[in-house]
XYZ file of C-alpha atoms in Angstrom:
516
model
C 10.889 10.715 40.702
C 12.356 9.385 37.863
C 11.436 6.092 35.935
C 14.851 4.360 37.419
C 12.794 5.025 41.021
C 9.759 4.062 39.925
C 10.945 0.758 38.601
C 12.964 -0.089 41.462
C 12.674 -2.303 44.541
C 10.977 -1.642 47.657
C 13.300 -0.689 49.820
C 14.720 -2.713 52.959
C 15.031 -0.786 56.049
C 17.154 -2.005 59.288
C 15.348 0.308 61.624
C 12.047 2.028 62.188
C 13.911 5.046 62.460
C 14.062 6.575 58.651
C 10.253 5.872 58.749
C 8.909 7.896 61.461
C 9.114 11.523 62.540
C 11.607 12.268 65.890
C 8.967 12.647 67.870
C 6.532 9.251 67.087
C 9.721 7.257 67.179
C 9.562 6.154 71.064
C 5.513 5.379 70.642
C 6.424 3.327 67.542
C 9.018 1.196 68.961
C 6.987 0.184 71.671
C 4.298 -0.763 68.757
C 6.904 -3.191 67.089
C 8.167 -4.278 70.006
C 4.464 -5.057 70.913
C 4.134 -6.720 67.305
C 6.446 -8.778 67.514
C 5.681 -10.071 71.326
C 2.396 -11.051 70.529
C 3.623 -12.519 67.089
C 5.525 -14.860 69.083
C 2.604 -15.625 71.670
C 0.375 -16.473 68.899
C 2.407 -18.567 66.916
C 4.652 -20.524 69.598
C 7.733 -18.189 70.902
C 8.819 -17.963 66.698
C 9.830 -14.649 65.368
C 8.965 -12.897 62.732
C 11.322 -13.532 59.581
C 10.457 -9.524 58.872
C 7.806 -7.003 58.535
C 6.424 -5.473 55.605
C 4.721 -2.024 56.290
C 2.923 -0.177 53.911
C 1.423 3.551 54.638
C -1.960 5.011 54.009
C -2.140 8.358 52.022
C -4.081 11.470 51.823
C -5.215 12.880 48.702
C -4.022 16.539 48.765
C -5.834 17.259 45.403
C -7.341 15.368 42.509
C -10.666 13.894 44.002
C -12.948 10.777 42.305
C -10.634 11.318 39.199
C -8.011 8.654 39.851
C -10.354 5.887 37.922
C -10.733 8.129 35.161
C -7.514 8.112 34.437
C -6.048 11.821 35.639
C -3.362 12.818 37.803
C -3.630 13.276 41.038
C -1.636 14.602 44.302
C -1.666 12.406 47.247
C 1.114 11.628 49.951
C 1.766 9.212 51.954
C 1.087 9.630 55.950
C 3.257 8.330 59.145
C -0.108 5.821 60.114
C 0.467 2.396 58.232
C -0.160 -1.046 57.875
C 2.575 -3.456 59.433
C 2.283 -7.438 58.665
C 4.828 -9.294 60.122
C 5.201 -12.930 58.611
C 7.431 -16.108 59.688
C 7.227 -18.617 56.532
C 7.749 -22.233 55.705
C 9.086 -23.795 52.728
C 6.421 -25.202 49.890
C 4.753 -28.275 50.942
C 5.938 -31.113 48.884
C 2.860 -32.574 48.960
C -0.288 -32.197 46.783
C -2.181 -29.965 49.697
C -1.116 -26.963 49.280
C -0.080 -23.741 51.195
C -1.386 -23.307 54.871
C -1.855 -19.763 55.636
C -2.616 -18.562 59.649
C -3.060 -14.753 59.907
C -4.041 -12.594 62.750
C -4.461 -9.304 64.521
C -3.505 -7.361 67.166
C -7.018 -6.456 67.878
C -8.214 -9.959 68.188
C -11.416 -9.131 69.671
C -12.162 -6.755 66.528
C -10.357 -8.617 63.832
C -10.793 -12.674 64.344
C -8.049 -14.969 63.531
C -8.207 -17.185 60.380
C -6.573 -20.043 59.037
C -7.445 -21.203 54.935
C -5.468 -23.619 52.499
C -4.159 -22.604 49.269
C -3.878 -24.900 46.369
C -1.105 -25.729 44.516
C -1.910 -23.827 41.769
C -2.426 -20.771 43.421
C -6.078 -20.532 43.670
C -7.449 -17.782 46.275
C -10.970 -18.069 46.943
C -12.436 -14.777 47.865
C -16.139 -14.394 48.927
C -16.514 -9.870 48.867
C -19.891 -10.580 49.712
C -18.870 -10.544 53.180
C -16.787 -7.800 53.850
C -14.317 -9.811 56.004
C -10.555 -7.881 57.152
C -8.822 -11.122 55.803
C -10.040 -10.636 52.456
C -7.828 -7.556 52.069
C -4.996 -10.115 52.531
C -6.292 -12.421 50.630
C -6.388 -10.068 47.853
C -2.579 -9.238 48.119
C -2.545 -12.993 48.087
C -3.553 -13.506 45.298
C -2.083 -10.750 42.987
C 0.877 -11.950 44.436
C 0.781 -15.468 43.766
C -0.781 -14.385 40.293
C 2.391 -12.255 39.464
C 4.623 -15.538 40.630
C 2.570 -17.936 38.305
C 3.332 -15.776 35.426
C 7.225 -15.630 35.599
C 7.354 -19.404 36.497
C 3.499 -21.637 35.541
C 4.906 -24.213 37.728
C 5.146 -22.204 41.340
C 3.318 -22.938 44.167
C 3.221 -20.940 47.373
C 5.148 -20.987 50.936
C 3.126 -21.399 54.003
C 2.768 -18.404 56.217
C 1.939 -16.842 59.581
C 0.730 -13.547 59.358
C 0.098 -11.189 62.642
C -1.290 -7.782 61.343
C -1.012 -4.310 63.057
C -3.168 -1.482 61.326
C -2.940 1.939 62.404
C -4.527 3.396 59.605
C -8.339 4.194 60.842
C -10.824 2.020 58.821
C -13.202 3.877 56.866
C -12.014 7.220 57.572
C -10.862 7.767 53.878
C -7.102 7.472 53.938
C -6.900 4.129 52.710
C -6.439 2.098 55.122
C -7.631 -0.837 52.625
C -4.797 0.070 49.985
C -2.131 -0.071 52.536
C -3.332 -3.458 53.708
C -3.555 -4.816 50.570
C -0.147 -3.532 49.446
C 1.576 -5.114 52.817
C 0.025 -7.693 52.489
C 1.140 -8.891 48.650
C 4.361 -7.324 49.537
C 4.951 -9.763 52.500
C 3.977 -12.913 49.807
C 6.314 -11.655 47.455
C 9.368 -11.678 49.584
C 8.141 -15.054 51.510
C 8.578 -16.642 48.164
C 11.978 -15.554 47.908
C 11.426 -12.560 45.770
C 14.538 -10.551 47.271
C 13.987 -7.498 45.386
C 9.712 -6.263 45.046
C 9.731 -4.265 42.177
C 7.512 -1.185 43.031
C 6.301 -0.651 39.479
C 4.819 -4.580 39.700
C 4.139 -4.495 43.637
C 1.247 -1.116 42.622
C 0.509 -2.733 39.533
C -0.677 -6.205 40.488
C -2.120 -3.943 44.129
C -4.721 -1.945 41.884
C -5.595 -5.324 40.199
C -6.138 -7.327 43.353
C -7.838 -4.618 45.255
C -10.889 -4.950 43.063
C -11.499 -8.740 43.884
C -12.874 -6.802 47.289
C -15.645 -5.419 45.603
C -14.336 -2.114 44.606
C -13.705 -0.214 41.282
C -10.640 1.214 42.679
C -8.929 3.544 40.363
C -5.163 3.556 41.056
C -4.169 6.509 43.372
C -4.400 4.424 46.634
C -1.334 1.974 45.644
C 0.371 4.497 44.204
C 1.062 6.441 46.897
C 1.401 3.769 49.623
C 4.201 2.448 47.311
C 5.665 4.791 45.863
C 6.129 7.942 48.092
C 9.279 9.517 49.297
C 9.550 11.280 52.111
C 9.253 14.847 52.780
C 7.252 15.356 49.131
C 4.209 14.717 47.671
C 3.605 12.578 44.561
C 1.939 13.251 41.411
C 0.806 10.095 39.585
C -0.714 10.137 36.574
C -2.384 6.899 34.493
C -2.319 7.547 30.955
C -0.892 6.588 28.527
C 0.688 4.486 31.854
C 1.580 4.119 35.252
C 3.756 6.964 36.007
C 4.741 9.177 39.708
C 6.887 12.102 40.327
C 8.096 13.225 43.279
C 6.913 16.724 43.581
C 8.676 18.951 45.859
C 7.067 21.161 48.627
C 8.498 25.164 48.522
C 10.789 25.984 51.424
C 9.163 28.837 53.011
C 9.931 30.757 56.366
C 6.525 29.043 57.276
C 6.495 25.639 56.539
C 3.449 24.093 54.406
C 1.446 22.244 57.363
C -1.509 19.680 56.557
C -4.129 18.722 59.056
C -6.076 15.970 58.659
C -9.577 15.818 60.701
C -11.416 12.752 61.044
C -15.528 13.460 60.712
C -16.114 9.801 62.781
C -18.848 8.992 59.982
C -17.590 5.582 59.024
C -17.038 5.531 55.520
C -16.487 1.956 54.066
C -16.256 2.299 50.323
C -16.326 -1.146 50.074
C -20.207 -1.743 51.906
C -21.691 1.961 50.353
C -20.158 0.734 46.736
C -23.689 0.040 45.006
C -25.169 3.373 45.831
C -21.688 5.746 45.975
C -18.220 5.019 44.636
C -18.845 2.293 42.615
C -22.065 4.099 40.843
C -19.340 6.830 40.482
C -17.513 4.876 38.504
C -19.969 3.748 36.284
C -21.471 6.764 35.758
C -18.477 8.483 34.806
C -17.600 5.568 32.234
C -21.286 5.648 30.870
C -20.950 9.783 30.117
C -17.719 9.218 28.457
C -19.279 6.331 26.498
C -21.930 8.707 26.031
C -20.440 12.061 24.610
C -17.797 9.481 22.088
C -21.284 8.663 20.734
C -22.447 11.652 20.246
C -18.941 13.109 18.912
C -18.986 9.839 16.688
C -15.673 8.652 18.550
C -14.203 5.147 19.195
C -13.233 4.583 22.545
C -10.460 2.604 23.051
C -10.201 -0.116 25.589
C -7.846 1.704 28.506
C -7.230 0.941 31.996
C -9.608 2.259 33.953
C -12.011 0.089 36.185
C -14.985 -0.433 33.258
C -12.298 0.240 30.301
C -14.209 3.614 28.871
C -12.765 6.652 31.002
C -13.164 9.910 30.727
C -9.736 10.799 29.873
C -10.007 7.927 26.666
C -12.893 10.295 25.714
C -10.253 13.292 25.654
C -7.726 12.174 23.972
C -9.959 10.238 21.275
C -11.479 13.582 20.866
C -8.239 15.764 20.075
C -6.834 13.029 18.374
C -9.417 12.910 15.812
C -9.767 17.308 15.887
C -5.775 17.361 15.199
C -5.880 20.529 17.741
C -2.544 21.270 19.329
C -4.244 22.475 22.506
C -2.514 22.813 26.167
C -3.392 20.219 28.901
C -5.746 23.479 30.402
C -7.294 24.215 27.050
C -8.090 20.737 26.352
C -10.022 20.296 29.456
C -12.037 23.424 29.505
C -12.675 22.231 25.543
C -14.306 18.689 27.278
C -16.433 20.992 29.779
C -17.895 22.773 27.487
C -18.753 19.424 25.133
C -20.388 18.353 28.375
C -22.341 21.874 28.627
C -23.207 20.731 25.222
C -23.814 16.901 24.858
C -25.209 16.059 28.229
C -27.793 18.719 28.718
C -30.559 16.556 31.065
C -29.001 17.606 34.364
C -31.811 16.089 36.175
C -29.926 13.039 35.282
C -30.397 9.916 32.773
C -32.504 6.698 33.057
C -30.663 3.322 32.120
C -33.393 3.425 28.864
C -32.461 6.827 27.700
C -28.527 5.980 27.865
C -29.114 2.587 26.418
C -30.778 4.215 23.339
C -27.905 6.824 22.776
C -25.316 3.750 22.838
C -27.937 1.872 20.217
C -27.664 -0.880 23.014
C -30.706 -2.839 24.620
C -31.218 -1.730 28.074
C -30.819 -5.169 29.327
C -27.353 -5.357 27.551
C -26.125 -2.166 28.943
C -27.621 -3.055 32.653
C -25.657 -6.618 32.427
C -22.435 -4.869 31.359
C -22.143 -2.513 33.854
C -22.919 -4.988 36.966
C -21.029 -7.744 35.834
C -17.915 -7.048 37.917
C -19.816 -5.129 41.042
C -23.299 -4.367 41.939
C -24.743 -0.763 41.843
C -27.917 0.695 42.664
C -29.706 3.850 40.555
C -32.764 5.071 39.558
C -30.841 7.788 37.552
C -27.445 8.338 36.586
C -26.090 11.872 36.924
C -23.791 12.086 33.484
C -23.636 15.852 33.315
C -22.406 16.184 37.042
C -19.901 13.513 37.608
C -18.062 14.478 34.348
C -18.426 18.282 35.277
C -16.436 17.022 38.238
C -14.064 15.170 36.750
C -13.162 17.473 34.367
C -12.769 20.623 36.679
C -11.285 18.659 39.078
C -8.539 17.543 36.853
C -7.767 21.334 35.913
C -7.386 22.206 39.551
C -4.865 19.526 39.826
C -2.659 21.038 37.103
C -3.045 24.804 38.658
C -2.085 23.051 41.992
C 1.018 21.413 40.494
C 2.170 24.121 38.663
C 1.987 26.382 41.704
C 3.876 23.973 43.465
C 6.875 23.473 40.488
C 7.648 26.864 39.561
C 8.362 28.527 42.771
C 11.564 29.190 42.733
C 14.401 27.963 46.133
C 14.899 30.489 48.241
C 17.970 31.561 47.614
C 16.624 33.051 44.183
C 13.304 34.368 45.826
C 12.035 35.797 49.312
C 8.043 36.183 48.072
C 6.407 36.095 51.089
C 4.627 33.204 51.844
C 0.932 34.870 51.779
C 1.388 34.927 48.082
C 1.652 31.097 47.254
C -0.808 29.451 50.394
C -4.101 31.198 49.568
C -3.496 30.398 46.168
C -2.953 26.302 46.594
C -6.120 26.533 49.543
C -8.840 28.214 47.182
C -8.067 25.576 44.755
C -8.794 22.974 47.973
C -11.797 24.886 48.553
C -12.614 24.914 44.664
C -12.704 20.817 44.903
C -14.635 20.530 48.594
C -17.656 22.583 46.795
C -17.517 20.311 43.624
C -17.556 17.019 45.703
C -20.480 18.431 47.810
C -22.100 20.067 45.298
C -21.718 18.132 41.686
C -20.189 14.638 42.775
C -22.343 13.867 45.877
C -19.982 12.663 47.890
C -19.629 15.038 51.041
C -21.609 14.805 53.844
C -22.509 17.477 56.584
C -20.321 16.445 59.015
C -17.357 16.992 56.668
C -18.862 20.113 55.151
C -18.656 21.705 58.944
C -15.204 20.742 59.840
C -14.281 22.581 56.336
C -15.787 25.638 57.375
C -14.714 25.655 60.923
C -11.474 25.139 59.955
C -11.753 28.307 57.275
C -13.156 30.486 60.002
C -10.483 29.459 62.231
C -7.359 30.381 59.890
C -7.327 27.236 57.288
C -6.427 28.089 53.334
C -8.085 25.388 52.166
C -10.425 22.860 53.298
C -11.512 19.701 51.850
C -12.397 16.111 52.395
C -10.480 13.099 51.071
C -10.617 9.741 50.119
C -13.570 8.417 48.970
C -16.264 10.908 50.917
C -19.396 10.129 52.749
C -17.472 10.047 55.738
C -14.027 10.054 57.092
C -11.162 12.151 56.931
C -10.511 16.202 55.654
C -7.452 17.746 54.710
C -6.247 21.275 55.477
C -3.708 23.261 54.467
C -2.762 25.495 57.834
C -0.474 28.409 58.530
C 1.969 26.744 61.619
C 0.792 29.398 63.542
C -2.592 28.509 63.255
C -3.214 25.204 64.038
C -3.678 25.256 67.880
C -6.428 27.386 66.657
C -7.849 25.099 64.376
C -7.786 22.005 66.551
C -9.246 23.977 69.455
C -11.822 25.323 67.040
C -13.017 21.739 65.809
C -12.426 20.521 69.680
C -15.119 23.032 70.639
C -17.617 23.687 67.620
C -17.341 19.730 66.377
C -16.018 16.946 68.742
C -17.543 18.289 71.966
C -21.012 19.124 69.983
C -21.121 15.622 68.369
C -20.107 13.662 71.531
C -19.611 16.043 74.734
C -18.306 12.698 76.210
C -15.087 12.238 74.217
C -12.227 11.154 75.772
C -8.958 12.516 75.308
C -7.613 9.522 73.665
C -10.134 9.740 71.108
C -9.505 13.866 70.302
C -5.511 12.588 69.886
C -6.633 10.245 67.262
C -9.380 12.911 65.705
C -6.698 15.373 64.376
C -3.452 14.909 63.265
C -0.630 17.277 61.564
C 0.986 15.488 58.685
C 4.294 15.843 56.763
C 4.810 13.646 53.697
C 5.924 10.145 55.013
C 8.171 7.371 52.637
C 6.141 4.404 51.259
C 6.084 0.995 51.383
C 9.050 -0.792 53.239
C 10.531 -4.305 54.875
């Protein structure tokens, strides 16, 4: 993907048909046919002026890194978030915009209606954890983003029905994708004909956070920017950039499954005690180690601005070593080995005296934005994680770029799959083992899916919960399913229905991002 792509608009589709495989086309038309029936019901026999859809993603590789800055692997998957939007012109008045939004699940999701102010003011309360705040958040980047190329706009009026098929909480970010759809459908209400994609992820990552989370990046990314058929490498520093990256053509194609454990996993309730004490902790050991290395850290644009990847370049910057990507990581593992020896983990006093800061200074500066919870922060591990992680992510990419087309090679497939699925299995034992952010239910549907024929097993998204990913042989994955069918879903809930086991396991290919 070249910068051109990345910088241009979100593209405008007359038919569902480029964004669905063969196969889920007839099941999807009757769900926008269904959209836009109830649309009408709910908001007096009007139309829709158009839908913006946004997907979720799943992480291939490159776990809990994304907020420290380092490239990661995702793609984007057919299940999305649709918002389809009728608008009115800006009230001439001094009252405002009138928003209405919502779902098709009205007896899960309850409708809304709130008033935005002239000047663009979006009041959002995360304390509460309700759906419309995702949409508020698009909202609100949105109208922020407006404000800044003209200080005298004021928002349209809108009526927003929402259709999510993403699951919630099962770690394929269904939150990203609403968010994204959501500031995408503001954008083009307010006669933006042409989203750029570059400012639609940008202003995404921004807004997500007003929800309470220190998301790093990775989420938006893909839901915007993917193309179909590849995955997408995005990287953060020194900015905002995704590739396209090309899967080999093999006899066998490259098949992903993607499990669901049924352990919800909502990032944005668990935050104090898991991914947004990930965050901090990973900030506070590269805040840390500069300290002890004597470094300035630069302010960057990760969640807390101190990442772990500032801490990496600061370092080699001030060495002068001409080291590899590789070398340069395995260099910041071993300053961990070396810096951060209490692996029993820190106290907030102990780091507060290595930064020369009062505790109560470094405790206010670190909850300001979100709340977190910790007796002891684990330095050592999380940037053990990070760093290892981020190697993996290069040896998976690399794999992936230099096989050659297969006109020029016929290496058997056996030599390239095992390869890409230890590294999956690599990552799965460093999130359950040095991150903290598996769980046992996850944990067994890795190694049933191993023992039934899987490369590589490992969970995505933000852990505790959710979703795994698997790389299967095509001839295997009967085999899998009715492995996990047997030794998971019927052991956890011998009732299950077979709607239920449909939605539990699905077989991906890399789906195209966001669209209207």
């Amino acid at each position: 993907m070249t910068d051109s792509t990345m910088d241009g608009s979100v593209p405008v589709a007359s038919s569902i048909e480029s964004l669905y495989a063969p196969e889920a086309l007839e099941v999807q038309q009757q769900r926008w046919t269904h959209l836009v029936q109830v649309f009408k019901e709910s908001y007096g026999n009007k139309s829709p002026s158009f839908v913006a859809r946004s997907p979720g993603r799943v992480n291939i590789i490159g776990e809990h890194i994304d907020y420290s800055l380092y490239e990661v692997l995702p793609m984007a998957i057919a299940a999305d978030v649709l918002v389809a939007v009728a608008h009115s012109p800006q009230d001439a008045s001094d009252q405002g915009a009138k928003i209405s939004i919502a779902n098709i699940d009205p007896e899960k999701f309850k409708s809304a209606d709130f008033a935005v102010s002239k000047d663009g003011n979006v009041e959002i309360d995360a304390s509460t954890h309700e759906w419309t705040n995702y949409f508020k958040a698009g909202l609100s980047g949105a109208i922020g983003l407006l404000r800044k190329k003209n200080q005298d706009f004021s928002p349209c009026s809108m009526q927003i029905l929402v259709d999510g098929a993403v699951p919630v909480g099962g770690g394929l970010s269904s939150s990203a994708a609403f968010v994204c759809a959501s500031a995408l459908a503001v954008l083009r209400s307010n006669k933006v004909e042409h989203v750029s994609k570059r400012e639609l992820v940008e202003l995404a990552i921004v807004s997500e956070r007003s929800v309470g989370v220190n998301s790093g990046g990775m989420d938006q990314a893909a839901s915007v920017f993917s193309i179909k058929g590849d995955a997408l490498s995005v990287s953060f520093s020194p900015q905002l950039h995704a590739e396209a990256i090309a899967f080999p053509k093999l006899d066998s194609p490259i098949t992903f499954m993607i499990a669901q454990s049924f352990v919800a996993a909502d990032k944005h309730v668990t935050a104090p005690e898991c991914y947004n004490l990930r965050v901090v902790e990973c900030s506070l050991a590269a805040e840390v180690m500069a300290a002890a290395l004597a470094l300035k850290l630069p302010d960057d644009a990760s969640p807390l601005n101190r990442s772990l990847r500032g801490l990496q370049t600061a370092y080699f910057n001030s060495t002068g070593e001409d080291a590899a990507p590789n070398e340069q990581l395995q260099k910041m593992l071993a300053l961990v080995r070396e810096i951060l020896p209490k692996t029993q983990g820190y106290i907030l006093e102990d780091i507060a005296s290595l930064l020369s800061l009062p505790a109560s200074t470094l405790w206010e500066r670190i909850t300001a934005e979100f709340p977190i919870r910790a007796s002891r922060f684990l330095l050592a591990q999380r940037a053990t994680h990070v760093f290892s992680e981020a190697l993996r992510v290069l040896e998976f990419k690399s794999l992936l770029q230099r096989r050659p087309h297969p006109q020029q090679s016929s290496e058997p497939i056996s030599n390239l799959l095992p390869r890409l699925g230890a590294l999956m299995n690599s990552t799965q034992s460093s999130c359950r083992d040095v991150y903290d952010c598996s769980c046992p239910e996850l944990d067994r549907l890795c190694a049933i899916a191993r023992e039934a024929g899987a490369y590589g097993s490992r969970l995505t998204g933000a852990g505790w919960g959710g979703c795994s990913v698997h790389l299967v042989p095509k001839d295997q994955v009967d085999a899998v399913r009715a492995a996990w069918v047997e030794q998971y879903y019927h052991v956890r809930d011998p009732g299950i229905s077979e709607e239920k086991l449909k939605e539990a396991v699905v077989v991906s290919e890399p789906g195209p991002g966001s669209m209207m």
